[in-house]
Amino acid sequence: MITQEIPTQVKHAELVARRRRQIVDAAVPLFIKSGFHKTTTRQIAGAAGFSIGSLYEYVSCKEDILYMACDAIHAEVKQGVGHVLARTDRARDALAAAIREYFLVCHRMSDHILMIYQETQSLPPQWRKKVLENEIAITGIFVDILARLVSSGELPRMNDKAIELAAHNISVLGHMWTFRRWFLSRHYSIDEYIAHQTRFILGHK
Amino acid sequence: MITQEIPTQVKHAELVARRRRQIVDAAVPLFIKSGFHKTTTRQIAGAAGFSIGSLYEYVSCKEDILYMACDAIHAEVKQGVGHVLARTDRARDALAAAIREYFLVCHRMSDHILMIYQETQSLPPQWRKKVLENEIAITGIFVDILARLVSSGELPRMNDKAIELAAHNISVLGHMWTFRRWFLSRHYSIDEYIAHQTRFILGHK
DNA sequence: ATTATCTATAGATCTATAGATAATGC
DNA sequence: ATTATCTATAGATCTATAGATAATGC
């Protein structure tokens, strides 16, 4: 949880968590709309329903807010995809199902994922590192699925490096829907996109 | 050429072109290092070797500089890949060769391509549109190659939508090397990356 | 004379904090 | 009393331009 990582003078821990949630909920749409740099701390405080002074009781700088926003988005993506792993399905279709689930999450959270692509650079190194680790963790879900299917013989043999790269490819092809959406959505529905990309990933069969 | 699109009071056209090239050459490394918003117009003018006053004789606003920078980068990418098309090779290897050439351009221009991903949002709509059109033009190169190979029977039949999406995938998997480089380059050399991705794209054969 | 460049600054922000006020809980 | 919130603002920028100066070409 973010709450532990950013210092605050406020004692009541549950209040800190609540206010920070308010801050994130206020900030994300603003960052999506105007970008990090053009969004002011006053706007965020206003949208969250308190004053600029109070805002700074819960964060130490504007960058903290961006980090909390990125972290919350990644948490939601993880949660959206995570329950796919729960199904201990070993069928080859398990991969297609996981891809579908993940791509639908990317579709639903298109603006949010795009925002992370655009603003990660604005994070201080320590926060950026954490955000990139989250990205790896999400890719890791696909590494697991692929490895399982390969070892059970549902997918052709691949070495670890090939598996890892395939997992990155799946991650990125999901993101592609978000950062090329301005083009893709004019030519493909999300279902068409998923169908085509699944075929592409599984080897044009 | 950019030169025609941005108004200026300066008469001598060749001077305008030269100064704008200076501006772009000065701005790109600064944008890469600090991002668009944290780079000041003064820094750019200074790095270009003239004053802030002169800078504004050649651009009407800071965003113009970003647009010129993105445009110059895309021109270089196009040029780097374009000469692949010149070879009217119809062998199946033509695709592998084109992928290789393109991925090497992405490798060489890693920082530049990443910068475009991060800063396109900061462009005014009219400039953003042009930058995205450039992106489509580059993808178009792969559409052409794929279409040619399909129609000559070197690649299995695919409908137009599948071809177009495959071309986008190639473009984006090249970009992936730039925006996941912090991870990928620790695990794969660019040659390994190209080898794996070529196999992935051509269908895991 | 005309054109290009420079210096100095107007004007507009925006982040982060200090100090004052309001709300809470023992 | 202690804790949380608010108001007001210090301090630091930064973009873009106006007006003065230097360079160029007929």
PDB file of C-alpha atoms (C1' of nucleotides) in Angstrom, chain A residues 22-23 26-27 30 39-56 65, chain D residues 6-7:
ATOM      1  CA  GLN A  22      -9.619  11.205  -2.609  1.00  0.00           C
ATOM      2  CA  ILE A  23      -6.455  12.796  -3.934  1.00  0.00           C
ATOM      3  CA  ALA A  26      -9.310  13.694  -8.108  1.00  0.00           C
ATOM      4  CA  ALA A  27      -5.909  13.684  -9.782  1.00  0.00           C
ATOM      5  CA  LEU A  30      -7.041  15.728 -14.371  1.00  0.00           C
ATOM      6  CA  THR A  39      -2.481  20.120 -13.816  1.00  0.00           C
ATOM      7  CA  THR A  40      -1.984  22.348 -10.770  1.00  0.00           C
ATOM      8  CA  THR A  41      -1.891  21.200  -7.182  1.00  0.00           C
ATOM      9  CA  ARG A  42      -4.721  23.649  -6.505  1.00  0.00           C
ATOM     10  CA  GLN A  43      -6.916  21.942  -9.111  1.00  0.00           C
ATOM     11  CA  ILE A  44      -6.247  18.596  -7.489  1.00  0.00           C
ATOM     12  CA  ALA A  45      -7.008  19.908  -4.013  1.00  0.00           C
ATOM     13  CA  GLY A  46     -10.164  21.579  -5.308  1.00  0.00           C
ATOM     14  CA  ALA A  47     -11.382  18.449  -7.084  1.00  0.00           C
ATOM     15  CA  ALA A  48     -10.625  16.380  -3.992  1.00  0.00           C
ATOM     16  CA  GLY A  49     -12.746  18.749  -1.932  1.00  0.00           C
ATOM     17  CA  PHE A  50     -10.191  20.375   0.330  1.00  0.00           C
ATOM     18  CA  SER A  51      -7.657  23.164   0.335  1.00  0.00           C
ATOM     19  CA  ILE A  52      -4.138  23.307  -1.013  1.00  0.00           C
ATOM     20  CA  GLY A  53      -2.873  23.479   2.547  1.00  0.00           C
ATOM     21  CA  SER A  54      -4.554  20.216   3.480  1.00  0.00           C
ATOM     22  CA  LEU A  55      -3.290  18.543   0.325  1.00  0.00           C
ATOM     23  CA  TYR A  56       0.249  19.079   1.486  1.00  0.00           C
ATOM     24  CA  ILE A  65       0.496  12.409  -6.288  1.00  0.00           C
TER      25      ILE A  65
ATOM     26  C1'  DC D   6      -7.783  26.785   5.909  1.00  0.00           C
ATOM     27  C1'  DT D   7      -6.142  31.378   4.110  1.00  0.00           C
TER      28       DT D   7
END
